Short mmCIF file of C-alpha atoms in Angstrom, two decimals:
data_model
loop_
_atom_site.label_atom_id
_atom_site.label_comp_id
_atom_site.label_asym_id
_atom_site.label_seq_id
_atom_site.Cartn_x
_atom_site.Cartn_y
_atom_site.Cartn_z
CA MET A 1 -28.17 -23.91 -2.41
CA ILE A 2 -23.96 -25.43 -2.34
CA LYS A 3 -21.88 -22.75 -0.48
CA HIS A 4 -18.43 -22.73 0.23
CA PHE A 5 -17.40 -22.10 4.24
CA LEU A 6 -14.48 -20.04 4.67
CA ILE A 7 -12.72 -19.70 8.15
CA LEU A 8 -9.91 -16.54 8.46
CA LEU A 9 -6.74 -17.63 10.98
CA VAL A 10 -4.99 -15.26 11.79
CA PHE A 11 -1.96 -16.72 12.72
CA LEU A 12 -0.87 -13.45 14.82
CA ALA A 13 3.06 -12.62 16.80
CA THR A 14 4.12 -9.44 17.91
CA PRO A 15 8.04 -10.33 17.15
CA LEU A 16 9.71 -11.55 19.16
CA PHE A 17 14.16 -11.83 20.18
CA SER A 18 15.94 -14.08 21.16
CA GLN A 19 19.33 -13.07 22.61
CA GLU A 20 21.33 -15.73 24.07
CA LYS A 21 22.89 -15.96 20.80
CA GLY A 22 22.72 -12.48 18.95
CA VAL A 23 19.80 -14.59 16.31
CA SER A 24 16.49 -13.79 16.56
CA ASN A 25 13.65 -15.49 16.72
CA ILE A 26 10.49 -13.69 14.47
CA ILE A 27 6.76 -14.61 14.49
CA SER A 28 6.27 -12.88 11.99
CA SER A 29 3.07 -9.84 11.16
CA PRO A 30 0.02 -11.45 10.68
CA ASN A 31 -0.58 -13.66 7.69
CA ILE A 32 -3.49 -15.08 6.65
CA ASN A 33 -5.51 -17.94 5.70
CA LEU A 34 -8.38 -18.72 4.04
CA ILE A 35 -9.22 -22.80 4.65
CA LYS A 36 -12.33 -24.38 2.33
CA GLN A 37 -14.16 -26.15 4.67
CA SER A 38 -16.98 -28.82 4.01
CA LYS A 39 -19.69 -27.98 1.12
CA GLN A 40 -22.93 -28.03 3.35
CA GLN A 41 -21.22 -26.01 6.21
CA GLU A 42 -22.60 -22.35 5.27
CA ALA A 43 -20.28 -19.40 4.41
CA THR A 44 -18.66 -17.39 7.52
CA PRO A 45 -18.34 -13.50 8.00
CA ILE A 46 -14.66 -12.73 7.26
CA ASN A 47 -13.12 -10.03 9.81
CA TYR A 48 -10.63 -7.97 7.24
CA ILE A 49 -9.72 -5.46 8.79
CA SER A 50 -6.20 -6.10 10.62
CA GLN A 51 -4.92 -6.60 6.78
CA TYR A 52 -5.24 -3.37 5.34
CA ALA A 53 -4.01 -1.37 8.94
CA ASN A 54 -1.39 1.16 8.52
CA VAL A 55 0.35 -0.59 11.52
CA PRO A 56 -0.50 -4.52 11.84
CA GLU A 57 -2.24 -6.25 14.99
CA GLY A 58 0.67 -6.62 17.58
CA GLY A 59 2.27 -3.23 17.34
CA VAL A 60 5.75 -2.28 16.40
CA ALA A 61 8.03 -3.99 17.89
CA THR A 62 9.93 -2.39 20.85
CA SER A 63 12.49 -3.75 21.99
CA GLY A 64 14.39 -7.14 21.37
CA LYS A 65 17.81 -7.92 18.86
CA LEU A 66 17.59 -6.34 15.47
CA PRO A 67 16.98 -9.37 13.71
CA ASP A 68 19.85 -10.22 10.40
CA LEU A 69 17.39 -8.79 7.77
CA ASN A 70 18.89 -7.66 3.84
CA ALA A 71 18.27 -4.57 2.65
CA TYR A 72 19.65 -2.28 -0.40
CA TYR A 73 21.68 1.03 -0.95
CA GLU A 74 20.24 3.04 -3.27
CA ASN A 75 23.15 2.35 -6.39
CA GLY A 76 21.61 -1.56 -5.71
CA ASP A 77 24.38 -2.29 -3.68
CA PRO A 78 23.00 -5.32 -1.25
CA LEU A 79 23.29 -4.99 2.84
CA LYS A 80 23.16 -6.85 6.23
CA LEU A 81 20.61 -4.66 8.30
CA ARG A 82 22.84 -4.88 11.03
CA GLU A 83 25.76 -3.74 9.62
CA LEU A 84 24.15 -0.86 8.69
CA ILE A 85 24.72 0.06 12.25
CA LYS A 86 28.78 0.63 12.32
CA GLY A 87 28.37 0.54 16.08
CA LYS A 88 26.00 4.02 15.51
CA TYR A 89 22.18 5.64 17.56
CA THR A 90 20.18 4.91 14.17
CA VAL A 91 17.14 6.18 13.59
CA LEU A 92 15.09 3.92 11.00
CA ALA A 93 11.91 5.38 9.07
CA MET A 94 9.41 3.68 7.42
CA GLY A 95 8.36 5.40 4.20
CA CYS A 96 6.54 4.99 0.07
CA LEU A 97 5.82 7.15 -2.57
CA THR A 98 2.47 6.04 -1.74
CA CYS A 99 1.90 7.24 1.32
CA PRO A 100 -0.19 10.75 1.92
CA GLU A 101 -0.13 10.11 6.23
CA PHE A 102 4.34 9.67 5.81
CA HIS A 103 5.01 12.79 2.92
CA LYS A 104 3.47 14.81 6.48
CA ALA A 105 6.02 13.12 8.25
CA TYR A 106 8.86 13.24 6.55
CA THR A 107 10.11 16.46 7.79
CA GLY A 108 10.36 15.47 11.23
CA ILE A 109 13.02 13.54 10.17
CA GLU A 110 15.52 15.59 7.65
CA ALA A 111 14.50 18.05 11.13
CA LEU A 112 16.09 15.42 13.95
CA ASN A 113 18.39 15.19 11.26
CA VAL A 114 20.43 18.19 10.73
CA ASP A 115 20.11 18.21 14.57
CA TYR A 116 21.23 15.12 15.49
CA ALA A 117 23.49 13.53 12.82
CA PRO A 118 26.02 15.72 14.06
CA LYS A 119 26.33 14.07 17.53
CA ASP A 120 26.93 10.61 15.79
CA VAL A 121 23.43 9.33 14.54
CA GLN A 122 22.66 7.96 11.73
CA PHE A 123 18.91 8.69 10.05
CA PHE A 124 17.78 5.81 7.16
CA PHE A 125 14.50 6.06 4.95
CA VAL A 126 13.77 2.84 4.57
CA TYR A 127 11.59 2.28 1.35
CA LYS A 128 9.04 -0.45 1.66
CA SER A 129 5.79 -2.10 -0.10
CA LEU A 130 3.91 1.14 -1.85
CA ARG A 131 0.81 2.28 1.17
CA HIS A 132 -1.41 3.16 -1.07
CA PRO A 133 -1.26 1.35 -4.69
CA GLU A 134 -2.66 3.90 -7.26
CA LEU A 135 -1.82 7.00 -6.17
CA GLU A 136 -0.58 8.83 -9.44
CA GLY A 137 -0.96 6.24 -11.14
CA TYR A 138 1.95 4.14 -9.16
CA VAL A 139 1.56 0.73 -8.73
CA GLU A 140 4.57 -2.25 -6.86
CA ALA A 141 7.70 -2.69 -7.84
CA GLN A 142 7.91 -6.30 -9.05
CA ASN A 143 11.22 -5.92 -8.02
CA ILE A 144 13.92 -4.45 -6.75
CA SER A 145 15.00 -2.08 -9.31
CA GLU A 146 12.07 -1.04 -9.83
CA ARG A 147 12.15 -0.66 -6.19
CA LEU A 148 15.05 1.88 -6.48
CA ARG A 149 13.73 3.82 -8.87
CA MET A 150 10.21 4.24 -6.75
CA ILE A 151 13.30 5.58 -4.58
CA LYS A 152 15.10 8.15 -6.88
CA GLU A 153 10.65 8.94 -7.69
CA VAL A 154 10.13 9.65 -4.04
CA LYS A 155 13.33 11.68 -3.29
CA LYS A 156 12.80 13.79 -6.39
CA LYS A 157 8.95 14.10 -4.56
CA LEU A 158 9.75 15.17 -0.88
CA GLY A 159 13.90 16.75 -0.95
CA THR A 160 15.18 14.31 0.59
CA LYS A 161 18.11 14.57 2.16
CA VAL A 162 18.43 11.32 4.79
CA PRO A 163 18.97 8.67 2.60
CA TRP A 164 17.66 5.94 1.81
CA ILE A 165 17.58 1.70 1.50
CA ALA A 166 15.06 -0.12 0.32
CA ASP A 167 13.31 -3.45 1.65
CA ALA A 168 14.49 -6.72 0.10
CA MET A 169 11.66 -8.17 -1.86
CA ASP A 170 10.08 -10.46 0.30
CA ASP A 171 9.77 -7.57 3.06
CA ASN A 172 11.82 -8.91 5.49
CA ILE A 173 12.34 -5.45 6.93
CA ARG A 174 8.23 -4.22 7.36
CA ILE A 175 7.69 -8.29 8.61
CA ALA A 176 10.28 -8.77 11.16
CA LEU A 177 8.97 -5.53 12.58
CA ASN A 178 5.70 -5.65 12.16
CA ALA A 179 6.24 -2.11 10.23
CA GLY A 180 3.22 0.33 9.26
CA SER A 181 3.92 3.06 6.51
CA GLN A 182 5.31 5.64 8.66
CA SER A 183 6.38 2.95 11.26
CA VAL A 184 10.41 4.48 13.16
CA TYR A 185 12.61 2.53 15.37
CA LEU A 186 16.17 4.41 16.65
CA ILE A 187 18.53 0.86 17.49
CA SER A 188 21.39 1.29 20.16
CA PRO A 189 25.09 0.82 18.28
CA ASN A 190 25.16 -3.14 19.45
CA GLY A 191 22.31 -3.73 17.59
CA GLU A 192 19.40 -3.74 19.97
CA ILE A 193 15.69 -1.80 18.83
CA VAL A 194 15.80 0.48 21.74
CA LYS A 195 11.75 1.81 21.16
CA GLY A 196 9.33 1.21 18.19
CA TRP A 197 6.55 4.05 16.76
CA GLY A 198 3.36 3.21 14.93
CA LYS A 199 4.55 6.71 13.74
CA LEU A 200 6.24 8.91 13.95
CA LYS A 201 5.90 11.03 17.25
CA GLU A 202 8.32 13.72 17.04
CA GLN A 203 9.82 15.35 20.59
CA GLU A 204 9.90 12.26 22.49
CA LEU A 205 11.96 10.47 18.50
CA ARG A 206 14.33 13.83 20.38
CA GLN A 207 14.26 12.87 23.45
CA LYS A 208 14.57 10.17 23.93
CA LEU A 209 17.41 11.11 21.21
CA SER A 210 19.02 13.07 23.74
CA ASP A 211 19.21 10.79 26.84
CA LYS A 212 21.47 8.43 24.87
CA VAL A 213 23.91 10.81 23.37
CA GLY A 214 23.59 14.71 25.12
CA ALA A 215 20.54 17.73 24.03
CA ALA A 216 21.22 18.35 20.43
CA SER A 217 22.84 22.40 19.93
CA THR A 218 20.54 23.66 18.15
CA GLN A 219 16.06 22.66 17.21
CA THR A 220 15.70 23.16 13.84
CA THR A 221 11.76 23.68 12.42
CA VAL A 222 10.96 22.64 9.11
CA LYS A 223 10.42 26.57 8.76
CA ASP A 224 13.99 25.87 8.20
CA LEU A 225 13.70 22.89 6.02
CA ASP A 226 14.44 24.26 2.24
CA LEU A 227 11.93 21.81 1.66
CA PRO A 228 8.59 21.36 -1.12
CA VAL A 229 5.28 21.79 -0.64
CA ILE A 230 2.92 18.09 -0.87
CA LYS A 231 0.33 19.46 -2.72
CA ARG A 232 -3.24 17.40 -2.23
CA TYR A 233 -3.50 14.35 -4.92
CA LYS A 234 -5.37 14.01 -7.36
CA LYS A 235 -7.41 10.55 -6.98
CA ARG A 236 -8.74 8.61 -10.19
CA SER A 237 -11.99 9.05 -11.43
CA ASN A 238 -13.77 6.92 -10.73
CA ASP A 239 -16.98 5.83 -13.16
CA ALA A 240 -17.66 3.46 -15.30
CA THR A 241 -16.63 3.99 -18.72
CA ASN A 242 -15.55 2.25 -22.15
CA ILE A 243 -12.20 1.26 -20.75
CA THR A 244 -12.75 2.02 -17.10
CA ILE A 245 -15.19 0.05 -13.53
CA HIS A 246 -16.79 1.17 -11.48
CA ARG A 247 -15.41 -0.15 -8.09
CA PRO A 248 -17.11 -0.02 -5.10
CA GLU A 249 -15.38 0.47 -1.13
CA GLY A 250 -14.71 -3.51 -0.17
CA LEU A 251 -13.07 -5.53 -2.26
CA ASN A 252 -10.32 -6.92 -0.84
CA ILE A 253 -6.13 -6.67 -3.12
CA LEU A 254 -5.46 -10.58 -4.39
CA SER A 255 -1.82 -12.02 -4.38
CA ILE A 256 -0.24 -11.70 -7.34
CA GLU A 257 3.10 -13.63 -9.08
CA PRO A 258 4.35 -12.38 -12.34
CA LYS A 259 6.17 -15.50 -14.49
CA ASN A 260 8.78 -13.33 -15.34
CA PRO A 261 9.62 -11.17 -12.23
CA GLU A 262 13.25 -9.87 -13.94
CA ASP A 263 11.28 -8.78 -16.77
CA ILE A 264 10.22 -4.97 -17.47
CA TYR A 265 5.63 -4.62 -17.39
CA TYR A 266 5.66 -1.81 -19.31
CA VAL A 267 2.20 -2.27 -18.20
CA LYS A 268 1.16 -3.84 -14.57
CA LEU A 269 -1.71 -6.44 -13.73
CA ARG A 270 -3.35 -5.06 -10.17
CA ALA A 271 -6.37 -8.17 -9.11
CA GLU A 272 -8.74 -7.38 -6.44
CA ALA A 273 -11.98 -9.07 -5.41
CA ASP A 274 -15.17 -9.54 -3.71
CA ARG A 275 -16.56 -10.74 -0.85
CA ASP A 276 -18.41 -12.95 -2.62
CA LEU A 277 -15.52 -13.77 -4.64
CA LEU A 278 -13.46 -14.86 -1.29
CA GLU A 279 -16.55 -15.70 1.11
CA THR A 280 -17.65 -18.12 -1.86
CA GLY A 281 -15.66 -18.78 -4.20
CA ASN A 282 -18.81 -16.92 -6.54
CA GLY A 283 -18.48 -13.20 -7.21
CA LYS A 284 -16.84 -11.05 -9.17
CA LEU A 285 -12.57 -10.58 -9.95
CA GLY A 286 -11.59 -6.86 -11.31
CA LEU A 287 -8.17 -7.06 -13.50
CA GLY A 288 -7.33 -3.52 -13.96
CA PHE A 289 -4.34 -2.54 -16.42
CA PHE A 290 -2.07 -0.23 -15.44
CA PRO A 291 0.96 1.82 -17.58
CA ASP A 292 3.52 2.08 -14.84
CA PRO A 293 5.12 5.70 -14.09
CA ILE A 294 8.69 5.14 -13.40
CA TYR A 295 9.66 4.39 -16.84
CA ASP A 296 6.90 6.63 -18.17
CA ALA A 297 4.50 3.80 -20.20
CA HIS A 298 1.70 4.67 -22.02
CA TRP A 299 -0.99 3.64 -24.22
CA ASN A 300 -0.70 4.15 -27.39
CA ASN A 301 -4.41 4.63 -29.28
CA LEU A 302 -2.54 4.10 -32.49
CA THR A 303 -2.16 0.06 -32.52
CA PRO A 304 -4.08 -2.73 -31.39
CA PRO A 305 -5.47 -2.84 -27.52
CA MET A 306 -5.00 -4.76 -25.54
CA LYS A 307 -6.13 -8.61 -24.21
CA TYR A 308 -6.13 -10.29 -21.93
CA VAL A 309 -6.36 -14.57 -21.28
CA LEU A 310 -7.21 -16.13 -18.42
CA GLU A 311 -6.19 -19.91 -17.72
CA LEU A 312 -8.76 -21.59 -15.17
CA PRO A 313 -8.16 -24.59 -12.35
CA GLU A 314 -11.11 -27.47 -13.45
CA GLY A 315 -14.15 -26.68 -12.25
CA VAL A 316 -13.60 -22.75 -11.95
CA THR A 317 -15.79 -20.49 -14.78
CA ALA A 318 -14.93 -17.28 -15.28
CA SER A 319 -16.86 -14.54 -17.35
CA PRO A 320 -15.29 -12.50 -19.97
CA GLN A 321 -12.68 -15.58 -20.20
CA GLU A 322 -10.72 -13.82 -23.22
CA ALA A 323 -11.65 -10.11 -23.33
CA ASN A 324 -10.04 -7.06 -26.14
CA ALA A 325 -9.88 -3.37 -23.88
CA GLU A 326 -11.37 -0.79 -25.78
CA LYS A 327 -8.69 2.61 -27.41
CA GLY A 328 -8.27 5.13 -24.88
CA PRO A 329 -8.60 8.49 -25.25
CA GLY A 330 -6.85 10.03 -28.49
CA GLU A 331 -3.51 9.41 -29.85
CA SER A 332 -1.97 8.48 -26.41
CA ASP A 333 -3.42 8.32 -22.60
CA THR A 334 -2.59 7.11 -19.60
CA LYS A 335 -5.76 6.01 -17.80
CA PRO A 336 -5.95 1.59 -16.56
CA ARG A 337 -7.92 -0.77 -18.71
CA GLN A 338 -10.04 -2.31 -16.65
CA PHE A 339 -12.18 -4.92 -16.34
CA TRP A 340 -15.81 -6.95 -14.61
CA VAL A 341 -14.78 -10.92 -14.56
CA ASP A 342 -18.07 -13.00 -12.89
CA ILE A 343 -15.75 -16.13 -11.13
CA THR A 344 -17.65 -18.95 -9.95
CA GLY A 345 -16.42 -22.58 -8.34
CA ALA A 346 -13.27 -21.42 -7.44
CA ASN A 347 -11.44 -22.56 -4.41
CA PRO A 348 -9.08 -19.94 -1.83
CA SER A 349 -5.85 -22.92 -3.02
CA ASP A 350 -6.90 -21.97 -7.02
CA LYS A 351 -4.65 -20.06 -9.42
CA ILE A 352 -6.31 -18.73 -12.71
CA GLU A 353 -3.31 -17.70 -14.88
CA LEU A 354 -4.22 -14.69 -16.90
CA THR A 355 -2.08 -13.90 -20.41
CA PHE A 356 -1.90 -10.28 -21.38
CA HIS A 357 -1.40 -8.92 -25.04
CA TYR A 358 -0.34 -5.25 -25.69
CA TYR A 359 1.77 -2.47 -27.15
CA GLY A 360 4.50 -1.26 -24.37
CA CYS A 361 4.88 2.26 -24.82
CA THR A 362 7.38 5.12 -23.69
CA PRO A 363 8.91 8.33 -24.98
CA THR A 364 11.82 6.54 -26.70
CA MET A 365 10.27 3.05 -27.62
CA CYS A 366 6.67 1.52 -28.32
CA LYS A 367 6.30 -2.47 -29.24
CA ALA A 368 4.24 -5.84 -28.83
CA PHE A 369 4.58 -7.69 -25.24
CA THR A 370 3.06 -10.60 -24.14
CA HIS A 371 3.09 -10.40 -20.29
CA LYS A 372 2.21 -13.65 -18.05
CA TYR A 373 0.38 -13.95 -13.97
CA THR A 374 -0.22 -16.14 -11.84
CA ILE A 375 -3.85 -14.86 -9.83
CA ASN A 376 -3.88 -16.40 -5.68
CA ILE A 377 -7.66 -15.91 -4.70
CA THR A 378 -6.53 -15.20 -1.34
CA PRO A 379 -5.53 -11.73 0.04
CA GLU A 380 -2.22 -10.29 -0.32
CA ASN A 381 -2.52 -8.47 2.89
CA ASN A 382 0.62 -6.92 3.09
CA GLY A 383 -0.94 -3.12 4.01
CA ALA A 384 -1.53 -1.78 1.52
CA ARG A 385 -5.11 0.05 0.64
CA THR A 386 -6.86 1.61 -1.73
CA PHE A 387 -10.47 1.37 0.74
CA GLY A 388 -11.23 5.58 0.14
CA PHE A 389 -9.76 5.96 -2.90
CA ASN A 390 -12.47 4.09 -4.87
CA LYS A 391 -14.36 6.95 -3.97
CA GLY A 392 -12.99 8.09 -6.86
CA GLN A 393 -12.41 12.68 -7.24
CA ARG A 394 -15.47 14.56 -5.26
CA LYS A 395 -17.49 16.38 -7.78
CA LYS A 396 -19.35 19.24 -6.64
CA ASN A 397 -22.78 19.26 -4.89
CA ASN A 398 -25.67 18.61 -7.41
CA GLN A 399 -29.35 19.57 -6.95
CA GLY A 400 -31.12 15.73 -5.81
CA VAL A 401 -27.32 15.37 -3.63
CA LYS A 402 -28.81 14.34 -0.05
CA ASN A 403 -27.64 17.25 2.43
CA SER A 404 -25.73 13.50 4.46
CA SER A 405 -23.03 14.06 1.08
CA ASN A 406 -23.11 16.98 1.76
CA SER A 407 -22.03 17.65 4.49
CA PHE A 408 -19.63 15.19 3.99
CA GLY A 409 -17.99 16.85 1.49
CA LYS A 410 -18.09 19.93 3.82
CA THR A 411 -16.69 17.88 6.72
CA LEU A 412 -13.98 16.69 3.93
CA GLU A 413 -12.97 19.76 2.29
CA ASN A 414 -12.12 20.83 6.42
CA MET A 415 -10.94 17.67 8.01
CA ASP A 416 -9.37 15.32 5.08
CA ALA A 417 -5.59 16.78 5.50
CA ASN A 418 -4.37 13.20 3.48
CA ALA A 419 -7.42 13.37 0.44
CA ASP A 420 -8.32 9.79 0.53
CA GLY A 421 -11.73 10.23 0.52
CA LYS A 422 -12.14 9.14 4.48
CA ILE A 423 -11.21 10.67 8.69
CA SER A 424 -8.23 9.37 10.31
CA LYS A 425 -8.98 9.73 14.14
CA SER A 426 -5.90 11.64 13.36
CA GLU A 427 -8.25 14.58 11.31
CA ALA A 428 -11.22 14.08 12.53
CA LYS A 429 -11.39 17.76 15.05
CA GLY A 430 -14.63 18.75 17.11
CA LYS A 431 -17.47 16.49 17.95
CA LEU A 432 -16.38 14.15 15.20
CA LYS A 433 -12.99 13.12 16.90
CA GLU A 434 -15.15 13.37 20.44
CA ASN A 435 -16.95 10.54 19.16
CA PHE A 436 -15.43 9.33 16.39
CA ASN A 437 -15.17 5.82 17.94
CA LYS A 438 -19.05 6.07 18.08
CA ARG A 439 -18.61 7.39 14.29
CA ASP A 440 -15.98 4.47 13.81
CA LYS A 441 -19.14 1.46 13.47
CA ASN A 442 -16.62 -1.24 11.09
CA LYS A 443 -13.74 -0.14 13.64
CA ASP A 444 -11.09 -0.09 10.84
CA GLY A 445 -9.87 3.44 11.97
CA TYR A 446 -11.73 5.92 9.37
CA ILE A 447 -15.52 7.25 9.33
CA THR A 448 -16.42 7.29 5.58
CA GLU A 449 -19.46 8.71 4.14
CA ASP A 450 -22.41 6.21 4.62
CA GLU A 451 -20.86 6.10 8.44
CA LEU A 452 -21.09 10.43 9.48
CA ALA A 453 -24.89 10.22 7.76
CA ARG A 454 -26.01 7.69 9.48
CA ARG A 455 -26.06 10.06 13.19
CA ASN A 456 -29.03 11.40 10.59
CA ARG A 457 -30.84 8.87 10.27
#
């Protein structure tokens, strides 16, 4: 049987900066290219871990001249990041609407701002692409207007006082600084990167600031700030129903392109592929259509249900190539409409054209729309992940559940601070923390139920 052979090439370099003319020479964060080889060769296993890590391989930028990068103020005005420095020490803290770890750490930036803003240090949160799309229903913005809407949402949610700026839609800041979802940078008045951290180390940053501008006269703590308490996140269910599919762990988010990105898509596509599809060209494509919360969008179940149609490259087949969604519960709902599609004969360079017809509804409007996407059979590779979220909501233990599942459920209750269904090294405690590297069999930085259960096998 003929199989396809793919090699994963990860081109990686820590950002390099040329200081001779004050111009940056940047080698961006990991780019993943899946290259088709001889059909007679066997498929080679692909290591996908790096593309889902919080901080890209090589670590964050820790020195060099700040590149000439583009961003936007909260009001939508464009800006140059270098000009934002304005001869001041500046702290840039990456963040987004769907990163529970950032939602825990941002309070440290708020506290430092209170102490060091009087010493002429300026602080900015930098809104980046989403870390965990689908958390609380949010999906990736497709234009800068939508990214700015998300800033309004995150400000409301977190009660931030530190001002926000938005990374451009090409993610030039995230890529150039090799940033993760909670990376922090201290920039000097002349635009040099003094230090970069993969995640906030508050006391270390406080000491750096004290060294540069003198110790603050106050030392504000989180308890001193009037910030909201962030509740644990309720994950979507992950069950096969008449409108949703059960998505296993290990799906890869695919790169997609809206046909008209500046238009409002009240419902947005997310596409995922299993490894068989990426490695052999024959596998499952998961399609999910999500009403966008930033528009308060919903399905109107009194109107005809949505429908998708796929246009395929020559030699590629899909089953089903088109399908109608069933209606959801009640007269309206916000649950995604999800489909499995079996794909055969695909190459990594292939593009699948998707058209979907639906009624886009908000509290003040409901009308028929037709929108289009191009689906690329390559991973998106922007640091986003739904691993862990695919486990769905945790359920009470029932009879017949294995002891290992009970044990993992109890461990999650004690350690899973961000409710993502797995345990990171920073969350682990006691013996699990001591033996973390041994338990983490796939070396992705997390302990899953299967990995924890192996100790009893």
